Short mmCIF file of C-alpha atoms and ligand atoms in Angstrom, two decimals:
data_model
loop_
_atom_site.label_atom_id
_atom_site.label_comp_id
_atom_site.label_asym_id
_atom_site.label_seq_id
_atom_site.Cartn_x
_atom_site.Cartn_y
_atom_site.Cartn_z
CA UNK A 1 0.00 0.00 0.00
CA UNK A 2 1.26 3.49 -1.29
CA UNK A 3 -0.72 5.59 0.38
CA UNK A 4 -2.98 6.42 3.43
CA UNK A 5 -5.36 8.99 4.02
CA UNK A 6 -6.47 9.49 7.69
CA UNK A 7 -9.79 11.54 8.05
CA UNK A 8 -11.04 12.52 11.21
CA UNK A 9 -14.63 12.93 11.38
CA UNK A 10 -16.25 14.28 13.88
CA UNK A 11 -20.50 15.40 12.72
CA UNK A 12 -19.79 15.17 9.49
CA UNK A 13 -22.77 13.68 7.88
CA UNK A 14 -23.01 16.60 4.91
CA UNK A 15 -19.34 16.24 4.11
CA UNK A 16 -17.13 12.72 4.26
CA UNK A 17 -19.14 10.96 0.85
CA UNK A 18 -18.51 14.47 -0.71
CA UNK A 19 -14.93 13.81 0.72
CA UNK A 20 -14.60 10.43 -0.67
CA UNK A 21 -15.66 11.33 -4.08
CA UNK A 22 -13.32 13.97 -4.10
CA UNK A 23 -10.50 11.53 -3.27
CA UNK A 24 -11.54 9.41 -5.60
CA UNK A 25 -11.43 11.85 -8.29
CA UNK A 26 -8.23 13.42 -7.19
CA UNK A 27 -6.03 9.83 -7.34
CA UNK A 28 -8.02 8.79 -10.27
CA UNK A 29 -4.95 8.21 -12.70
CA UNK A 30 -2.80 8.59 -10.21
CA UNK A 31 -0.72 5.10 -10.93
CA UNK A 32 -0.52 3.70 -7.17
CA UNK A 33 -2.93 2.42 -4.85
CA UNK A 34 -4.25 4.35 -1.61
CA UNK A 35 -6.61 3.67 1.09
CA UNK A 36 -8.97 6.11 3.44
CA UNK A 37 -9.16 5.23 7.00
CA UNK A 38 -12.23 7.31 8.02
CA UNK A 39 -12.17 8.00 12.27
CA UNK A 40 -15.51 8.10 13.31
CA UNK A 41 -15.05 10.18 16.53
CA UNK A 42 -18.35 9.73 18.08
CA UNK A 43 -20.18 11.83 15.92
CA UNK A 44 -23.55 12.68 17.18
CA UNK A 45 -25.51 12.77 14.11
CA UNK A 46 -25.58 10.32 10.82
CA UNK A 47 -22.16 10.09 9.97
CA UNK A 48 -21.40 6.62 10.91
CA UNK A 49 -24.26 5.20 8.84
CA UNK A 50 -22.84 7.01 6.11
CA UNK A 51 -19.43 5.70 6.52
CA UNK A 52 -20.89 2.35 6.33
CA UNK A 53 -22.62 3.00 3.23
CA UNK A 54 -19.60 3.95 1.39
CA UNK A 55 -17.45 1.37 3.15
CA UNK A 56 -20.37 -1.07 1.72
CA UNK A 57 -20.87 0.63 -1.57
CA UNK A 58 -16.60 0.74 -2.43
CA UNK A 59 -13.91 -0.70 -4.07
CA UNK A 60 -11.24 -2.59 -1.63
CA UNK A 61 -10.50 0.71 -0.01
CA UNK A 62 -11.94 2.17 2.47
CA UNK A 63 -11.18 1.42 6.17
CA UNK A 64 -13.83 3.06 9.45
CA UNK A 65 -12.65 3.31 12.89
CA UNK A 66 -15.79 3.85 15.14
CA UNK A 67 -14.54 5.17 18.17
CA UNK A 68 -17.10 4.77 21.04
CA UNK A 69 -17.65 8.13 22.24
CA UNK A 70 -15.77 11.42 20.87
CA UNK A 71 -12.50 11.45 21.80
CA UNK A 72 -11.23 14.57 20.28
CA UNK A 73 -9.10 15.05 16.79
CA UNK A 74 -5.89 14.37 18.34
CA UNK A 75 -6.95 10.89 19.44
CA UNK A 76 -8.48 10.37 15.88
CA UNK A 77 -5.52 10.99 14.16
CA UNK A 78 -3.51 8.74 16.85
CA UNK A 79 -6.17 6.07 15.41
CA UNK A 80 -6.24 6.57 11.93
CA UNK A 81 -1.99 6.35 12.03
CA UNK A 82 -2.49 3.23 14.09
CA UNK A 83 -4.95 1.81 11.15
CA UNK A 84 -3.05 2.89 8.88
CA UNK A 85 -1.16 0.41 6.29
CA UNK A 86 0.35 2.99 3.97
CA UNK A 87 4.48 3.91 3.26
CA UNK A 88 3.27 7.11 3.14
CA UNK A 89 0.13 8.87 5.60
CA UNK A 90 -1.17 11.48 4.78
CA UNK A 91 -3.68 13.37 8.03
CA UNK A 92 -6.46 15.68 5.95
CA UNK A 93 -9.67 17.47 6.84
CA UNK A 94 -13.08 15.53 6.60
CA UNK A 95 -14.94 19.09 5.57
CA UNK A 96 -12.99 19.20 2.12
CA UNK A 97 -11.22 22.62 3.49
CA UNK A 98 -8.06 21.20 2.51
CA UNK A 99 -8.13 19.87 -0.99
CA UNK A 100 -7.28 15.77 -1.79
CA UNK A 101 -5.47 17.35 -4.54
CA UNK A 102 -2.78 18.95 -2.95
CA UNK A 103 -2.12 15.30 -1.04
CA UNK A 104 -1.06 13.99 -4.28
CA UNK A 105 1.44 17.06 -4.59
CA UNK A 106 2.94 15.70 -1.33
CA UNK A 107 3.15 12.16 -2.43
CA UNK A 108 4.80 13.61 -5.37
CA UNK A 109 7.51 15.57 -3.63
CA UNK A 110 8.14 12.96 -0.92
CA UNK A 111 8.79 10.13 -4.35
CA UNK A 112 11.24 13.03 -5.60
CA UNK A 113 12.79 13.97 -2.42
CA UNK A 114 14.07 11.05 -0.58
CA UNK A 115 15.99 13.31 2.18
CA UNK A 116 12.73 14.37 2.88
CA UNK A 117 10.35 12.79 5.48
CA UNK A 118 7.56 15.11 5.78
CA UNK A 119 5.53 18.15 3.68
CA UNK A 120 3.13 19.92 5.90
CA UNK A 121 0.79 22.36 4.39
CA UNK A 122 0.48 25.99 6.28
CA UNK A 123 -1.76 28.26 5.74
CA UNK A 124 -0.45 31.85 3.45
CA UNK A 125 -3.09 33.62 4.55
CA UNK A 126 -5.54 33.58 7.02
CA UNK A 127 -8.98 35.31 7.45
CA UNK A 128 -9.31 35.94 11.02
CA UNK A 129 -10.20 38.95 13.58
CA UNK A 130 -7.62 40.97 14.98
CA UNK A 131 -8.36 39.59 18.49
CA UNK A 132 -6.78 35.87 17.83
CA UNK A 133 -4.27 37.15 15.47
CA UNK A 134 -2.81 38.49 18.32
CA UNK A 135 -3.12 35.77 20.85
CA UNK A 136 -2.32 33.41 18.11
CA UNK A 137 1.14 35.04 17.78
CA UNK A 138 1.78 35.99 21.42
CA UNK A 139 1.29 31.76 21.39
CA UNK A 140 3.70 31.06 18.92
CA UNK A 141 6.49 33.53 20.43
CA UNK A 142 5.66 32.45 24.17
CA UNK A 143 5.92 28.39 22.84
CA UNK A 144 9.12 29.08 20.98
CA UNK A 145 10.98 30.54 23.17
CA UNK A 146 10.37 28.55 26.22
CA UNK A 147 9.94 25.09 24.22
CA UNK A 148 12.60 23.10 22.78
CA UNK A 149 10.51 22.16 20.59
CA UNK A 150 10.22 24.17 17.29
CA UNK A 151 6.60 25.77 16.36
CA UNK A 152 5.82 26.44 12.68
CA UNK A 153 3.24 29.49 12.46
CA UNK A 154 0.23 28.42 10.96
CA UNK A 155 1.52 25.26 10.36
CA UNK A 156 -1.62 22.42 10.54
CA UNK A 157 -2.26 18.96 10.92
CA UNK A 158 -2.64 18.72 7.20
CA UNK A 159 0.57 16.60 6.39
CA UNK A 160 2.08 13.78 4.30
CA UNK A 161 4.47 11.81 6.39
CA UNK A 162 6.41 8.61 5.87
CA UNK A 163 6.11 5.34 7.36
CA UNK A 164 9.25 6.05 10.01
CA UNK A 165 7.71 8.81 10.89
CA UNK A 166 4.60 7.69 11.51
CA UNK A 167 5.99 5.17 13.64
CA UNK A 168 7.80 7.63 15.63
CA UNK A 169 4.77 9.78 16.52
CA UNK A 170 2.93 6.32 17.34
CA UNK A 171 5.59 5.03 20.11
CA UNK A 172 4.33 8.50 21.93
CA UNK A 173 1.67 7.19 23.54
CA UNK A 174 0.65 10.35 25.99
CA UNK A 175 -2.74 10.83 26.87
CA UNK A 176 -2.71 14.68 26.48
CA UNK A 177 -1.58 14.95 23.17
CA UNK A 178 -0.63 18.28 21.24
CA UNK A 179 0.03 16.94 17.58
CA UNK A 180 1.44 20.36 16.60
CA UNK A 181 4.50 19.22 19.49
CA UNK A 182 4.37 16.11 18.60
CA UNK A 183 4.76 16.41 15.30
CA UNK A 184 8.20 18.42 15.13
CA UNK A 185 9.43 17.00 18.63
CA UNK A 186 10.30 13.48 16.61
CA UNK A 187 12.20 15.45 14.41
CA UNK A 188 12.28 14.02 10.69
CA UNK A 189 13.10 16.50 7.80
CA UNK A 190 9.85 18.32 7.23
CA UNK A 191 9.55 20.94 4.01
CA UNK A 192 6.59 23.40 4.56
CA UNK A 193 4.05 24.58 1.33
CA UNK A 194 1.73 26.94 1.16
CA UNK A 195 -1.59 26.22 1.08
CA UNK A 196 -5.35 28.37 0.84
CA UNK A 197 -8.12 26.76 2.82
CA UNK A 198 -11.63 26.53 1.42
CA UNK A 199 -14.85 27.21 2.71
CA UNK A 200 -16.22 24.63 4.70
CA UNK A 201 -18.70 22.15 2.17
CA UNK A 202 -21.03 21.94 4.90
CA UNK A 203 -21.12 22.12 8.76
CA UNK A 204 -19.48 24.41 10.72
CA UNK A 205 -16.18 24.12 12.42
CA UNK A 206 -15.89 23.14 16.09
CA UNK A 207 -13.21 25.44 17.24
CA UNK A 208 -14.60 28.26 19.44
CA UNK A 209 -12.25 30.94 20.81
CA UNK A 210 -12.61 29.29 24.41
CA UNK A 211 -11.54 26.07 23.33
CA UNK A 212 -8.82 27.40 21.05
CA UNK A 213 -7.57 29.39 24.43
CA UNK A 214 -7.61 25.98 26.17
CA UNK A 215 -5.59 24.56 23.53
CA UNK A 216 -3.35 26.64 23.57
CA UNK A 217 -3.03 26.16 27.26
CA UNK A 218 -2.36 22.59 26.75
CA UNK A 219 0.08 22.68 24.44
CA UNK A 220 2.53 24.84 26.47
CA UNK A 221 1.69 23.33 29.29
CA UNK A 222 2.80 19.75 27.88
CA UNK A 223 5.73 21.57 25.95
CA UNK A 224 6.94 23.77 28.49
CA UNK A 225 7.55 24.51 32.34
CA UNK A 226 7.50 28.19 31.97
CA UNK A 227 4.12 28.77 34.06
CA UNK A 228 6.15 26.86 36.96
CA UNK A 229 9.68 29.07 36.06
CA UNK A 230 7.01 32.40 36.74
CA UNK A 231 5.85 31.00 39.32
CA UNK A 232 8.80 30.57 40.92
CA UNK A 233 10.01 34.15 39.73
CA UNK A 234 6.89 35.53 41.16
CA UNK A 235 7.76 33.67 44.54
CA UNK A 236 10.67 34.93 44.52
CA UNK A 237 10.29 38.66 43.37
CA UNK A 238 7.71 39.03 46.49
CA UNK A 239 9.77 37.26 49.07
CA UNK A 240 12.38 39.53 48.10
CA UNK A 241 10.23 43.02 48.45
CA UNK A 242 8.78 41.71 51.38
CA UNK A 243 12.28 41.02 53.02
CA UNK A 244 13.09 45.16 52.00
CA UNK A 245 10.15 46.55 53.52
CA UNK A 246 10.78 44.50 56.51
CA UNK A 247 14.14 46.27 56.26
CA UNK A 248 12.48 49.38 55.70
CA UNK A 249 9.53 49.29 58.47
CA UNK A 250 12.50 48.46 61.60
CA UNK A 251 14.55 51.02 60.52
CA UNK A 252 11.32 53.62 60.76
CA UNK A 253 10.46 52.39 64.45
CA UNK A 254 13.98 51.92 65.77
CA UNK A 255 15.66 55.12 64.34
CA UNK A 256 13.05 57.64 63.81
CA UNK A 257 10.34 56.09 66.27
CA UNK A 258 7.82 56.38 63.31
CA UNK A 259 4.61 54.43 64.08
CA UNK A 260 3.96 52.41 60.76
CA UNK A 261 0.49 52.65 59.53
CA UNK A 262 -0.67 49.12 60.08
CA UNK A 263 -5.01 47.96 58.80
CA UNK A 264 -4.35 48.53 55.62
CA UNK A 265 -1.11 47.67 54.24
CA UNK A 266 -1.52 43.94 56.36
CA UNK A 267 -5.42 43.44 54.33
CA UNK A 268 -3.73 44.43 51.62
CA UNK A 269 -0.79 42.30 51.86
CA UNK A 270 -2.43 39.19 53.53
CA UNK A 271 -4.67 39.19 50.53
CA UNK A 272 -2.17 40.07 47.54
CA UNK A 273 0.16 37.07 48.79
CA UNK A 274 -2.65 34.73 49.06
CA UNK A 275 -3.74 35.24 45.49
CA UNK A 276 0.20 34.48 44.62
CA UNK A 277 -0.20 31.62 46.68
CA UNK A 278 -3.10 30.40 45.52
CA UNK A 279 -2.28 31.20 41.59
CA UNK A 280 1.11 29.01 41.66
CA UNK A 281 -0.82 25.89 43.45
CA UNK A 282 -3.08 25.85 40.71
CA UNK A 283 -0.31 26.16 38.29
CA UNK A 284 1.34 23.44 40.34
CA UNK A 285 -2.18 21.78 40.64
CA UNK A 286 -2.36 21.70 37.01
CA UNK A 287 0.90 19.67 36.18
CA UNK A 288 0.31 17.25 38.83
CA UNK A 289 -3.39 16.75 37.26
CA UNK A 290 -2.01 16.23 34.12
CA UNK A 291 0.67 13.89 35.69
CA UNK A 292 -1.82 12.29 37.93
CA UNK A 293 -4.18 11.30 34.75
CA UNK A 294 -1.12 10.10 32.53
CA UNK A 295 -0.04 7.80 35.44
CA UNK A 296 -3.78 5.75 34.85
CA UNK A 297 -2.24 4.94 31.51
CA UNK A 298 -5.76 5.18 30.00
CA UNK A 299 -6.00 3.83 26.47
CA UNK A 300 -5.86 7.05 23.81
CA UNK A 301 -9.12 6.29 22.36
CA UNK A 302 -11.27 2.66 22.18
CA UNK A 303 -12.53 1.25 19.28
CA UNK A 304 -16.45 0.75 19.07
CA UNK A 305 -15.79 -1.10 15.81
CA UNK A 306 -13.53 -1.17 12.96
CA UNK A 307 -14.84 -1.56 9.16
CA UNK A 308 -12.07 -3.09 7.16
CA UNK A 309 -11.80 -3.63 3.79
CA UNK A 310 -9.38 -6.79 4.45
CA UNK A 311 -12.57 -8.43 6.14
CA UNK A 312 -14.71 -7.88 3.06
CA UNK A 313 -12.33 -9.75 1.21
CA UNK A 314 -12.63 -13.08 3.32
CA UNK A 315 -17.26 -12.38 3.16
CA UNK A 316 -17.57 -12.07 -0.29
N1 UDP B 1 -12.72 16.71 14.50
C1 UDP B 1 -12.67 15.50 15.19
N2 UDP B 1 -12.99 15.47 16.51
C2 UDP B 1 -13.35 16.58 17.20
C3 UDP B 1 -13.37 17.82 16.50
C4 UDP B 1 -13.05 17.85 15.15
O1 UDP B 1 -12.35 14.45 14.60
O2 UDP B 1 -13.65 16.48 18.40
C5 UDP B 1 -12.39 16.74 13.05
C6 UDP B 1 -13.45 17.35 12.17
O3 UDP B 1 -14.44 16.41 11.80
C7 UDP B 1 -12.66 17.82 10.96
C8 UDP B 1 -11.31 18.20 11.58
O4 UDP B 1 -11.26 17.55 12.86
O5 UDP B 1 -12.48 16.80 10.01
C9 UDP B 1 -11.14 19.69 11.72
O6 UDP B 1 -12.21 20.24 12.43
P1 UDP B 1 -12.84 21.65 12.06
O7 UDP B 1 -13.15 21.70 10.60
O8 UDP B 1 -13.98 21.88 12.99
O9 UDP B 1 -11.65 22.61 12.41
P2 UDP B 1 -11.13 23.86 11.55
O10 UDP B 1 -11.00 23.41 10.13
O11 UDP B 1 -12.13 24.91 11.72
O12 UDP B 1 -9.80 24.18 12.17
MG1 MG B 2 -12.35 22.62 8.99
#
């Protein structure tokens, strides 16, 4: 097997046979044989029974993981690489944003490229308000800089990798998992090309700003330990003032007999340091949750079923 394409699909009823006919068309006379592993990620509405139908309905191709509840895109593409058979896997939209044609580009550069391992598509430009623009890049800068990792701008999961790769990314079995890290932490030589995003065929997407905030969150929280480093440097800074005015306050009774001013500055004080305190536990609370859950060693996603074409083969 050539290729793979790995679709996560998450209420997708209106778009994945669109999707599949697109593919289709795309690697029509494209000389080498592919296969679609569709991840059903617990969609609410009819997209399963339309993954069946085209599972039924086509040639020796098409693969369905049926996860049991919804599971989130990052554990659908851990699936779809793990039911993957392909030398090359490539991770694409189910909502036909990102084009099956520009998949067989990558195949294309990876057959004339052998130092290189991975193309990733990024998007040129990007319609968005000026509000997550600038979050978006005060993420990137914060990630970079703190991470050893290295975080491409704009950079998505839309990607044609090869099999060593793939294997790589699989023996990182975390439970939180932040593809965008994972991806570049195995290293691999990865070449970047531009790419335009459509409009969505049908749906709408499922990122909010809240939830894009929380990944965000995540990801340098399972990249980096910079909120602990501030913590500690707020710690620190305050421990330090505190010791000064300390300084400052015997120095005023002793010497000058000055009678410090005392309701206020302790309420203020007593309350200001608590907030510290209570602001780095959570940080701390929030690393040991995180540590706490991947100790369970919980399985990354479970299977409901699994539509193979292989097991057509042995029915008919
Ligand atoms: N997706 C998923 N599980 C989820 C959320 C999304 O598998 O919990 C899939 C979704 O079906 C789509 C892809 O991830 O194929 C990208 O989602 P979406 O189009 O909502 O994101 P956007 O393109 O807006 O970044
Ligand atoms: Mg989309």
């Amino acid at each position: 097997m050539k290729l793979s394409l790995v679709v996560p699909c998450y209420n997708e009823e209106g778009n994945v046979e669109e999707m599949s006919k697109a593919v289709e068309k795309a690697f029509l006379n494209c000389g080498f044989d592919y296969e679609i592993v569709f991840v059903n990620d617990g969609s609410m509405d009819n997209t399963y029974n339309v993954l069946n139908e085209i599972y039924k309905s086509s040639p020796q191709n098409i693969k369905v993981v049926n996860f049991s509840r919804n599971f989130g895109k990052e554990s659908a593409i851990f699936a779809g690489l793990k039911e993957s058979r392909g030398d090359i896997v490539a991770i694409i939209d189910a909502d036909l944003q990102q084009r099956p044609e520009i998949v067989l580009e990558m195949v294309k550069m990876l057959d004339e490229d052998k130092e290189t391992d991975c193309i990733t598509a990024y998007q040129e430009t990007r319609k968005e308000g000026a509000v997550s623009k600038l979050f978006k890049n005060m993420f990137y800068k914060i990630i970079n800089k703190f991470s050893e990792t290295e975080f491409v701008k704009n950079a998505s999961d839309f990607r044609a990798m090869r099999r060593e790769m793939v294997d790589a990314i699989l023996q990182m079995e975390e439970y939180f998992r932040f593809s965008k890290g994972i991806f570049s932490w195995v290293g691999f030589n990865t070449k970047y090309i531009p790419y335009t995003a459509e409009k969505r065929f049908s749906g709408e997407t499922k990122w909010s700003f809240r939830k894009l905030f929380k990944y965000a969150v995540d990801g340098i929280i399972s990249f980096t330990t910079l909120p602990l480093k501030i913590s500690i440097a707020v710690g620190f800074i305050t421990s330090l003032l505190s010791i000064i005015y300390l300084i400052v306050v015997v120095i005023q009774k002793l010497c000058f007999d000055i009678n410090v001013p005392g309701y206020a500055t302790i309420v203020v004080l007593v309350l200001l340091l608590g907030g510290i305190q209570l602001l780095c536990l959570g940080i701390l609370g929030e690393y040991m949750g995180k540590t706490y859950m991947e100790t369970k060693k919980r399985p990354i996603y479970i299977a409901r079923n699994v539509l193979d074409y292989k097991d057509k083969d042995q029915n008919s």
